[in-house]
């Protein structure tokens, strides 16, 4: 029986403007996800039915399942064969934080952290101190940090922003650490002035969650902030000793960095290939999409005859940037939703639940059609959505159960 796990990490599927996960084109962001297939039966998931899995959400989702032998997942590009024992799922926010600290402490060559933002609390300072120690004791180490510009600069006037937190590292270590802030070209001029800071990310954000050190990558939906380090549950998948997978996601991160501002040691924003606030939006989008297409074209692909052995897992990364017409992840997710085996169960885990019309039709078609697919959906309760909490007291009151 084939076991499959699909995770949408970095790019919490919130990153899809005019993309499959929204009923209307409203939010746009860069999305990156990963499907893991393992040729081994999973007793805990066995219910007398064969099963398949998918993820569909506005946030990264992780789901697990098994597919029939003749399913053509291997025709999807890219795909990487890895040792199945090198994959581990973390279970608690504290595990997420301790794994990050351990990775920073052990890194010898490179550390890459891509997130929506970095918080300003005590745990975040502990992470920065770990980065400072690593850079101080390993001269060959290089650090790249990618954040969303609007979220990463929020609170800058009060010196309580992600930028302010990281500035001492930039001043101390110069070119050995790079801080990039992605600013969507869709938010500029009058629109930028009129939309309140709390809602500017509804236009577009850098929403990838990629945490890499040397040949290890931690894919998650969690940001680098106190609540995600302590009591806000998310999904975390750790790939150790997987240089090809790390290399793929590093290339994805680099493309975004090339289209982002670089923060100088004087806390100024320096444009690279494009200035998002002044360039042609079409040229900006075409350049980003071309960069992503080039990454996919260079990545390996396996044929259905090259199925993984019982000790192997197959990793299928996907990328989405719907606002610029790049919908690789949408194609893969649609393929999975439309090709479930007969009499199977599909588990969908999502921080949000708002399928677009196209996904609704696929789910209804598979559940009511000849395959009789059973869909089981796990999502967060509306009461624990921080987007709905307007006061600090409400956030504190629900902090222990936030998802």
GROMACS .gro file of C-alpha atoms in nm:
model
  403
    1UNK     CA    1   0.000   0.000   0.000
    2UNK     CA    2   0.133   0.342  -0.090
    3UNK     CA    3   0.144   0.598   0.185
    4UNK     CA    4   0.119   0.961   0.084
    5UNK     CA    5   0.157   1.275   0.289
    6UNK     CA    6   0.095   1.617   0.145
    7UNK     CA    7   0.215   1.931   0.318
    8UNK     CA    8   0.179   2.290   0.223
    9UNK     CA    9   0.442   2.461   0.423
   10UNK     CA   10   0.608   2.765   0.326
   11UNK     CA   11   0.340   2.899   0.135
   12UNK     CA   12   0.050   2.834   0.337
   13UNK     CA   13  -0.193   2.796   0.062
   14UNK     CA   14  -0.299   3.147   0.155
   15UNK     CA   15  -0.071   3.231  -0.124
   16UNK     CA   16  -0.307   3.182  -0.405
   17UNK     CA   17  -0.467   3.481  -0.560
   18UNK     CA   18  -0.720   3.380  -0.813
   19UNK     CA   19  -0.604   3.047  -0.701
   20UNK     CA   20  -0.785   2.729  -0.614
   21UNK     CA   21  -0.819   2.780  -0.244
   22UNK     CA   22  -1.022   3.096  -0.252
   23UNK     CA   23  -1.374   3.140  -0.379
   24UNK     CA   24  -1.276   3.480  -0.520
   25UNK     CA   25  -0.936   3.622  -0.613
   26UNK     CA   26  -0.867   3.812  -0.292
   27UNK     CA   27  -0.539   3.714  -0.134
   28UNK     CA   28  -0.218   3.650  -0.322
   29UNK     CA   29   0.113   3.519  -0.205
   30UNK     CA   30   0.390   3.283  -0.289
   31UNK     CA   31   0.304   2.925  -0.204
   32UNK     CA   32   0.530   2.624  -0.178
   33UNK     CA   33   0.418   2.278  -0.078
   34UNK     CA   34   0.536   1.921  -0.066
   35UNK     CA   35   0.378   1.579  -0.113
   36UNK     CA   36   0.547   1.280   0.048
   37UNK     CA   37   0.484   0.925  -0.074
   38UNK     CA   38   0.606   0.622   0.114
   39UNK     CA   39   0.559   0.263  -0.003
   40UNK     CA   40   0.464   0.126   0.336
   41UNK     CA   41   0.133   0.045   0.502
   42UNK     CA   42   0.024   0.273   0.783
   43UNK     CA   43  -0.174   0.064   1.037
   44UNK     CA   44  -0.302   0.367   1.227
   45UNK     CA   45  -0.480   0.483   0.913
   46UNK     CA   46  -0.620   0.147   0.807
   47UNK     CA   47  -1.001   0.144   0.828
   48UNK     CA   48  -1.085  -0.137   0.590
   49UNK     CA   49  -1.059   0.100   0.299
   50UNK     CA   50  -0.777   0.207   0.078
   51UNK     CA   51  -0.711   0.573   0.125
   52UNK     CA   52  -0.577   0.877  -0.053
   53UNK     CA   53  -0.489   1.219   0.077
   54UNK     CA   54  -0.474   1.576  -0.029
   55UNK     CA   55  -0.451   1.920   0.120
   56UNK     CA   56  -0.661   2.220   0.042
   57UNK     CA   57  -0.649   2.522   0.265
   58UNK     CA   58  -0.559   2.880   0.302
   59UNK     CA   59  -0.285   2.772   0.536
   60UNK     CA   60  -0.029   2.494   0.493
   61UNK     CA   61  -0.195   2.162   0.539
   62UNK     CA   62  -0.058   1.821   0.622
   63UNK     CA   63  -0.252   1.505   0.537
   64UNK     CA   64  -0.162   1.138   0.524
   65UNK     CA   65  -0.284   0.845   0.315
   66UNK     CA   66  -0.226   0.558   0.076
   67UNK     CA   67  -0.306   0.524  -0.293
   68UNK     CA   68  -0.361   0.238  -0.533
   69UNK     CA   69  -0.061   0.097  -0.718
   70UNK     CA   70  -0.156   0.232  -1.060
   71UNK     CA   71  -0.191   0.596  -0.955
   72UNK     CA   72   0.038   0.810  -1.169
   73UNK     CA   73   0.184   1.039  -0.902
   74UNK     CA   74   0.532   0.978  -1.036
   75UNK     CA   75   0.449   1.159  -1.357
   76UNK     CA   76   0.438   1.484  -1.161
   77UNK     CA   77   0.743   1.710  -1.161
   78UNK     CA   78   0.957   1.761  -0.967
   79UNK     CA   79   1.012   1.452  -0.753
   80UNK     CA   80   1.295   1.349  -0.522
   81UNK     CA   81   1.366   1.004  -0.383
   82UNK     CA   82   1.483   1.010  -0.022
   83UNK     CA   83   1.536   0.766   0.262
   84UNK     CA   84   1.201   0.739   0.439
   85UNK     CA   85   1.372   0.725   0.777
   86UNK     CA   86   1.499   1.080   0.717
   87UNK     CA   87   1.149   1.223   0.747
   88UNK     CA   88   1.001   1.309   1.085
   89UNK     CA   89   0.679   1.484   1.187
   90UNK     CA   90   0.702   1.716   1.487
   91UNK     CA   91   0.402   1.731   1.717
   92UNK     CA   92   0.424   2.033   1.947
   93UNK     CA   93   0.508   2.405   1.918
   94UNK     CA   94   0.787   2.346   2.170
   95UNK     CA   95   0.931   2.080   1.936
   96UNK     CA   96   0.925   2.333   1.654
   97UNK     CA   97   1.118   2.588   1.860
   98UNK     CA   98   1.372   2.344   2.002
   99UNK     CA   99   1.436   2.195   1.656
  100UNK     CA  100   1.505   2.541   1.515
  101UNK     CA  101   1.750   2.619   1.795
  102UNK     CA  102   1.923   2.284   1.749
  103UNK     CA  103   1.948   2.338   1.373
  104UNK     CA  104   2.102   2.682   1.416
  105UNK     CA  105   2.349   2.544   1.670
  106UNK     CA  106   2.456   2.260   1.439
  107UNK     CA  107   2.465   2.444   1.104
  108UNK     CA  108   2.810   2.461   0.945
  109UNK     CA  109   2.751   2.609   0.596
  110UNK     CA  110   2.419   2.781   0.560
  111UNK     CA  111   2.098   2.878   0.736
  112UNK     CA  112   1.793   2.995   0.541
  113UNK     CA  113   1.480   3.114   0.721
  114UNK     CA  114   1.176   3.217   0.515
  115UNK     CA  115   0.865   3.327   0.704
  116UNK     CA  116   0.588   3.583   0.703
  117UNK     CA  117   0.750   3.767   0.991
  118UNK     CA  118   0.971   3.739   1.299
  119UNK     CA  119   0.809   3.827   1.631
  120UNK     CA  120   0.952   4.057   1.895
  121UNK     CA  121   0.917   3.851   2.214
  122UNK     CA  122   1.154   3.664   2.442
  123UNK     CA  123   1.161   3.342   2.237
  124UNK     CA  124   1.239   3.533   1.921
  125UNK     CA  125   1.529   3.704   2.099
  126UNK     CA  126   1.654   3.362   2.203
  127UNK     CA  127   1.653   3.256   1.838
  128UNK     CA  128   1.843   3.571   1.738
  129UNK     CA  129   2.098   3.507   2.013
  130UNK     CA  130   2.145   3.156   1.874
  131UNK     CA  131   2.209   3.302   1.528
  132UNK     CA  132   2.457   3.550   1.678
  133UNK     CA  133   2.647   3.270   1.851
  134UNK     CA  134   2.651   3.056   1.536
  135UNK     CA  135   2.787   3.340   1.322
  136UNK     CA  136   3.042   3.432   1.588
  137UNK     CA  137   3.187   3.082   1.619
  138UNK     CA  138   3.168   2.965   1.254
  139UNK     CA  139   3.327   3.214   1.013
  140UNK     CA  140   3.224   3.008   0.709
  141UNK     CA  141   2.853   3.016   0.800
  142UNK     CA  142   2.612   3.222   0.587
  143UNK     CA  143   2.259   3.321   0.691
  144UNK     CA  144   1.971   3.426   0.462
  145UNK     CA  145   1.642   3.551   0.606
  146UNK     CA  146   1.335   3.622   0.391
  147UNK     CA  147   1.027   3.795   0.536
  148UNK     CA  148   0.727   3.984   0.406
  149UNK     CA  149   0.807   4.355   0.387
  150UNK     CA  150   0.481   4.487   0.531
  151UNK     CA  151   0.464   4.240   0.819
  152UNK     CA  152   0.838   4.256   0.878
  153UNK     CA  153   0.826   4.636   0.903
  154UNK     CA  154   0.511   4.664   1.113
  155UNK     CA  155   0.598   4.848   1.435
  156UNK     CA  156   0.914   4.994   1.282
  157UNK     CA  157   0.832   5.341   1.415
  158UNK     CA  158   0.836   5.199   1.767
  159UNK     CA  159   1.149   4.995   1.698
  160UNK     CA  160   0.953   4.677   1.764
  161UNK     CA  161   0.954   4.525   1.417
  162UNK     CA  162   1.120   4.219   1.265
  163UNK     CA  163   1.367   4.457   1.100
  164UNK     CA  164   1.457   4.616   1.433
  165UNK     CA  165   1.509   4.274   1.590
  166UNK     CA  166   1.751   4.166   1.317
  167UNK     CA  167   1.936   4.493   1.268
  168UNK     CA  168   2.211   4.415   1.527
  169UNK     CA  169   2.301   4.101   1.330
  170UNK     CA  170   2.328   4.302   1.008
  171UNK     CA  171   2.548   4.561   1.179
  172UNK     CA  172   2.772   4.298   1.338
  173UNK     CA  173   2.817   4.043   1.058
  174UNK     CA  174   2.780   4.243   0.737
  175UNK     CA  175   2.760   4.038   0.417
  176UNK     CA  176   2.753   3.707   0.605
  177UNK     CA  177   2.384   3.763   0.679
  178UNK     CA  178   2.124   3.881   0.429
  179UNK     CA  179   1.779   4.009   0.523
  180UNK     CA  180   1.534   4.026   0.230
  181UNK     CA  181   1.186   4.178   0.250
  182UNK     CA  182   0.937   4.084  -0.021
  183UNK     CA  183   0.704   4.371  -0.111
  184UNK     CA  184   0.424   4.290  -0.352
  185UNK     CA  185   0.405   4.529  -0.648
  186UNK     CA  186   0.025   4.504  -0.617
  187UNK     CA  187   0.028   4.732  -0.311
  188UNK     CA  188   0.144   5.082  -0.398
  189UNK     CA  189   0.039   5.445  -0.437
  190UNK     CA  190  -0.312   5.532  -0.316
  191UNK     CA  191  -0.401   5.172  -0.235
  192UNK     CA  192  -0.109   5.145   0.007
  193UNK     CA  193  -0.205   5.471   0.178
  194UNK     CA  194  -0.572   5.384   0.221
  195UNK     CA  195  -0.555   5.022   0.338
  196UNK     CA  196  -0.492   4.988   0.715
  197UNK     CA  197  -0.176   4.803   0.815
  198UNK     CA  198  -0.373   4.515   0.965
  199UNK     CA  199  -0.538   4.444   0.629
  200UNK     CA  200  -0.262   4.515   0.376
  201UNK     CA  201  -0.170   4.146   0.366
  202UNK     CA  202  -0.511   4.075   0.211
  203UNK     CA  203  -0.359   4.214  -0.109
  204UNK     CA  204  -0.054   3.988  -0.120
  205UNK     CA  205   0.215   3.854   0.112
  206UNK     CA  206   0.531   3.644   0.123
  207UNK     CA  207   0.383   3.350   0.310
  208UNK     CA  208   0.642   3.074   0.268
  209UNK     CA  209   0.761   2.893   0.581
  210UNK     CA  210   1.096   2.734   0.488
  211UNK     CA  211   1.352   2.670   0.762
  212UNK     CA  212   1.678   2.521   0.631
  213UNK     CA  213   2.023   2.449   0.768
  214UNK     CA  214   2.289   2.260   0.571
  215UNK     CA  215   2.110   1.952   0.427
  216UNK     CA  216   1.802   1.970   0.654
  217UNK     CA  217   1.471   2.148   0.592
  218UNK     CA  218   1.177   2.200   0.825
  219UNK     CA  219   0.855   2.266   0.632
  220UNK     CA  220   0.577   2.424   0.833
  221UNK     CA  221   0.288   2.665   0.845
  222UNK     CA  222   0.425   2.828   1.159
  223UNK     CA  223   0.578   3.173   1.172
  224UNK     CA  224   0.883   3.269   1.377
  225UNK     CA  225   0.694   3.409   1.673
  226UNK     CA  226   0.626   3.349   2.042
  227UNK     CA  227   0.278   3.202   2.000
  228UNK     CA  228   0.396   2.952   1.737
  229UNK     CA  229   0.687   2.858   1.965
  230UNK     CA  230   0.466   2.798   2.269
  231UNK     CA  231   0.095   2.728   2.228
  232UNK     CA  232  -0.023   2.783   1.871
  233UNK     CA  233  -0.043   2.441   1.709
  234UNK     CA  234   0.060   2.403   1.347
  235UNK     CA  235   0.211   2.143   1.114
  236UNK     CA  236   0.583   2.063   1.103
  237UNK     CA  237   0.763   1.816   0.875
  238UNK     CA  238   1.139   1.767   0.916
  239UNK     CA  239   1.354   1.634   0.630
  240UNK     CA  240   1.708   1.548   0.742
  241UNK     CA  241   2.004   1.465   0.516
  242UNK     CA  242   1.805   1.559   0.205
  243UNK     CA  243   2.038   1.785   0.003
  244UNK     CA  244   1.833   1.772  -0.318
  245UNK     CA  245   1.513   1.876  -0.143
  246UNK     CA  246   1.696   2.154   0.041
  247UNK     CA  247   1.857   2.266  -0.285
  248UNK     CA  248   1.519   2.289  -0.456
  249UNK     CA  249   1.363   2.506  -0.188
  250UNK     CA  250   1.676   2.719  -0.163
  251UNK     CA  251   1.638   2.801  -0.532
  252UNK     CA  252   1.274   2.893  -0.472
  253UNK     CA  253   1.377   3.121  -0.187
  254UNK     CA  254   1.651   3.280  -0.399
  255UNK     CA  255   1.407   3.372  -0.675
  256UNK     CA  256   1.189   3.552  -0.422
  257UNK     CA  257   1.491   3.721  -0.266
  258UNK     CA  258   1.599   3.850  -0.609
  259UNK     CA  259   1.260   4.021  -0.636
  260UNK     CA  260   1.274   4.160  -0.281
  261UNK     CA  261   1.434   4.453  -0.105
  262UNK     CA  262   1.760   4.393   0.075
  263UNK     CA  263   1.789   4.556   0.417
  264UNK     CA  264   2.123   4.730   0.471
  265UNK     CA  265   2.312   4.755   0.798
  266UNK     CA  266   2.175   5.111   0.818
  267UNK     CA  267   1.818   4.977   0.799
  268UNK     CA  268   1.751   5.112   0.450
  269UNK     CA  269   1.574   4.918   0.174
  270UNK     CA  270   1.781   4.848  -0.136
  271UNK     CA  271   1.609   4.729  -0.454
  272UNK     CA  272   1.763   4.442  -0.650
  273UNK     CA  273   1.637   4.343  -0.995
  274UNK     CA  274   1.313   4.537  -0.953
  275UNK     CA  275   1.182   4.811  -0.729
  276UNK     CA  276   0.835   4.672  -0.642
  277UNK     CA  277   0.696   5.022  -0.585
  278UNK     CA  278   0.814   5.163  -0.918
  279UNK     CA  279   0.854   4.879  -1.170
  280UNK     CA  280   0.610   4.737  -1.423
  281UNK     CA  281   0.384   4.490  -1.244
  282UNK     CA  282   0.368   4.273  -1.556
  283UNK     CA  283   0.746   4.262  -1.591
  284UNK     CA  284   0.787   4.184  -1.222
  285UNK     CA  285   0.537   3.898  -1.238
  286UNK     CA  286   0.678   3.758  -1.561
  287UNK     CA  287   1.027   3.756  -1.413
  288UNK     CA  288   0.918   3.574  -1.097
  289UNK     CA  289   0.716   3.318  -1.292
  290UNK     CA  290   1.005   3.259  -1.532
  291UNK     CA  291   1.237   3.197  -1.238
  292UNK     CA  292   1.000   2.940  -1.091
  293UNK     CA  293   0.950   2.767  -1.426
  294UNK     CA  294   1.327   2.739  -1.466
  295UNK     CA  295   1.352   2.568  -1.125
  296UNK     CA  296   1.087   2.312  -1.221
  297UNK     CA  297   1.248   2.249  -1.560
  298UNK     CA  298   1.582   2.167  -1.396
  299UNK     CA  299   1.435   1.943  -1.126
  300UNK     CA  300   1.435   1.561  -1.153
  301UNK     CA  301   1.129   1.363  -1.256
  302UNK     CA  302   1.056   0.992  -1.210
  303UNK     CA  303   0.844   0.770  -1.432
  304UNK     CA  304   0.567   0.544  -1.295
  305UNK     CA  305   0.805   0.249  -1.346
  306UNK     CA  306   1.050   0.402  -1.096
  307UNK     CA  307   0.839   0.356  -0.785
  308UNK     CA  308   1.013   0.402  -0.450
  309UNK     CA  309   1.130   0.094  -0.263
  310UNK     CA  310   0.988   0.007   0.079
  311UNK     CA  311   1.268   0.203   0.247
  312UNK     CA  312   1.227   0.509   0.023
  313UNK     CA  313   0.993   0.804   0.014
  314UNK     CA  314   0.917   1.025  -0.281
  315UNK     CA  315   0.897   1.401  -0.228
  316UNK     CA  316   0.696   1.607  -0.478
  317UNK     CA  317   0.738   1.982  -0.414
  318UNK     CA  318   0.498   2.230  -0.571
  319UNK     CA  319   0.493   2.607  -0.609
  320UNK     CA  320   0.208   2.854  -0.647
  321UNK     CA  321   0.196   3.222  -0.733
  322UNK     CA  322  -0.152   3.265  -0.868
  323UNK     CA  323  -0.146   3.644  -0.895
  324UNK     CA  324   0.123   3.613  -1.163
  325UNK     CA  325  -0.035   3.319  -1.343
  326UNK     CA  326   0.196   3.052  -1.199
  327UNK     CA  327  -0.034   2.772  -1.076
  328UNK     CA  328   0.180   2.461  -1.043
  329UNK     CA  329   0.037   2.365  -0.703
  330UNK     CA  330  -0.318   2.421  -0.823
  331UNK     CA  331  -0.266   2.171  -1.104
  332UNK     CA  332  -0.125   1.909  -0.867
  333UNK     CA  333  -0.397   1.956  -0.604
  334UNK     CA  334  -0.668   1.937  -0.870
  335UNK     CA  335  -0.507   1.620  -1.004
  336UNK     CA  336  -0.510   1.461  -0.659
  337UNK     CA  337  -0.870   1.562  -0.587
  338UNK     CA  338  -0.991   1.430  -0.922
  339UNK     CA  339  -0.810   1.094  -0.919
  340UNK     CA  340  -0.893   0.930  -0.587
  341UNK     CA  341  -0.923   0.549  -0.603
  342UNK     CA  342  -1.251   0.366  -0.567
  343UNK     CA  343  -1.384   0.332  -0.212
  344UNK     CA  344  -1.120   0.541  -0.040
  345UNK     CA  345  -1.100   0.800   0.236
  346UNK     CA  346  -0.939   1.141   0.203
  347UNK     CA  347  -0.818   1.341   0.504
  348UNK     CA  348  -0.796   1.719   0.465
  349UNK     CA  349  -0.638   1.933   0.739
  350UNK     CA  350  -0.654   2.311   0.711
  351UNK     CA  351  -0.623   2.615   0.931
  352UNK     CA  352  -0.907   2.769   0.728
  353UNK     CA  353  -1.195   2.618   0.532
  354UNK     CA  354  -1.310   2.807   0.223
  355UNK     CA  355  -1.280   2.589  -0.085
  356UNK     CA  356  -1.315   2.773  -0.417
  357UNK     CA  357  -1.585   2.659  -0.652
  358UNK     CA  358  -1.348   2.442  -0.859
  359UNK     CA  359  -1.236   2.240  -0.555
  360UNK     CA  360  -1.591   2.212  -0.424
  361UNK     CA  361  -1.701   2.054  -0.749
  362UNK     CA  362  -1.412   1.807  -0.747
  363UNK     CA  363  -1.482   1.702  -0.388
  364UNK     CA  364  -1.855   1.666  -0.449
  365UNK     CA  365  -1.794   1.478  -0.772
  366UNK     CA  366  -1.562   1.225  -0.607
  367UNK     CA  367  -1.780   1.177  -0.298
  368UNK     CA  368  -2.105   1.134  -0.491
  369UNK     CA  369  -1.968   0.970  -0.804
  370UNK     CA  370  -1.857   0.617  -0.887
  371UNK     CA  371  -1.553   0.624  -0.655
  372UNK     CA  372  -1.765   0.706  -0.345
  373UNK     CA  373  -1.472   0.884  -0.184
  374UNK     CA  374  -1.518   0.970   0.183
  375UNK     CA  375  -1.376   1.309   0.284
  376UNK     CA  376  -1.276   1.379   0.644
  377UNK     CA  377  -1.195   1.742   0.719
  378UNK     CA  378  -1.016   1.890   1.019
  379UNK     CA  379  -1.011   2.268   1.051
  380UNK     CA  380  -0.973   2.533   1.320
  381UNK     CA  381  -1.278   2.669   1.502
  382UNK     CA  382  -1.367   3.029   1.410
  383UNK     CA  383  -1.317   3.137   1.771
  384UNK     CA  384  -0.944   3.065   1.759
  385UNK     CA  385  -0.874   3.262   1.443
  386UNK     CA  386  -0.653   3.557   1.534
  387UNK     CA  387  -0.800   3.747   1.239
  388UNK     CA  388  -1.129   3.762   1.430
  389UNK     CA  389  -0.981   3.871   1.762
  390UNK     CA  390  -0.987   4.248   1.792
  391UNK     CA  391  -0.840   4.305   2.137
  392UNK     CA  392  -0.531   4.194   2.321
  393UNK     CA  393  -0.751   4.059   2.601
  394UNK     CA  394  -0.938   3.833   2.359
  395UNK     CA  395  -0.610   3.702   2.220
  396UNK     CA  396  -0.480   3.636   2.569
  397UNK     CA  397  -0.805   3.467   2.671
  398UNK     CA  398  -0.789   3.226   2.379
  399UNK     CA  399  -0.411   3.196   2.365
  400UNK     CA  400  -0.400   2.851   2.520
  401UNK     CA  401  -0.621   2.701   2.252
  402UNK     CA  402  -0.518   2.893   1.942
  403UNK     CA  403  -0.451   2.703   1.621
   0.00000   0.00000   0.00000
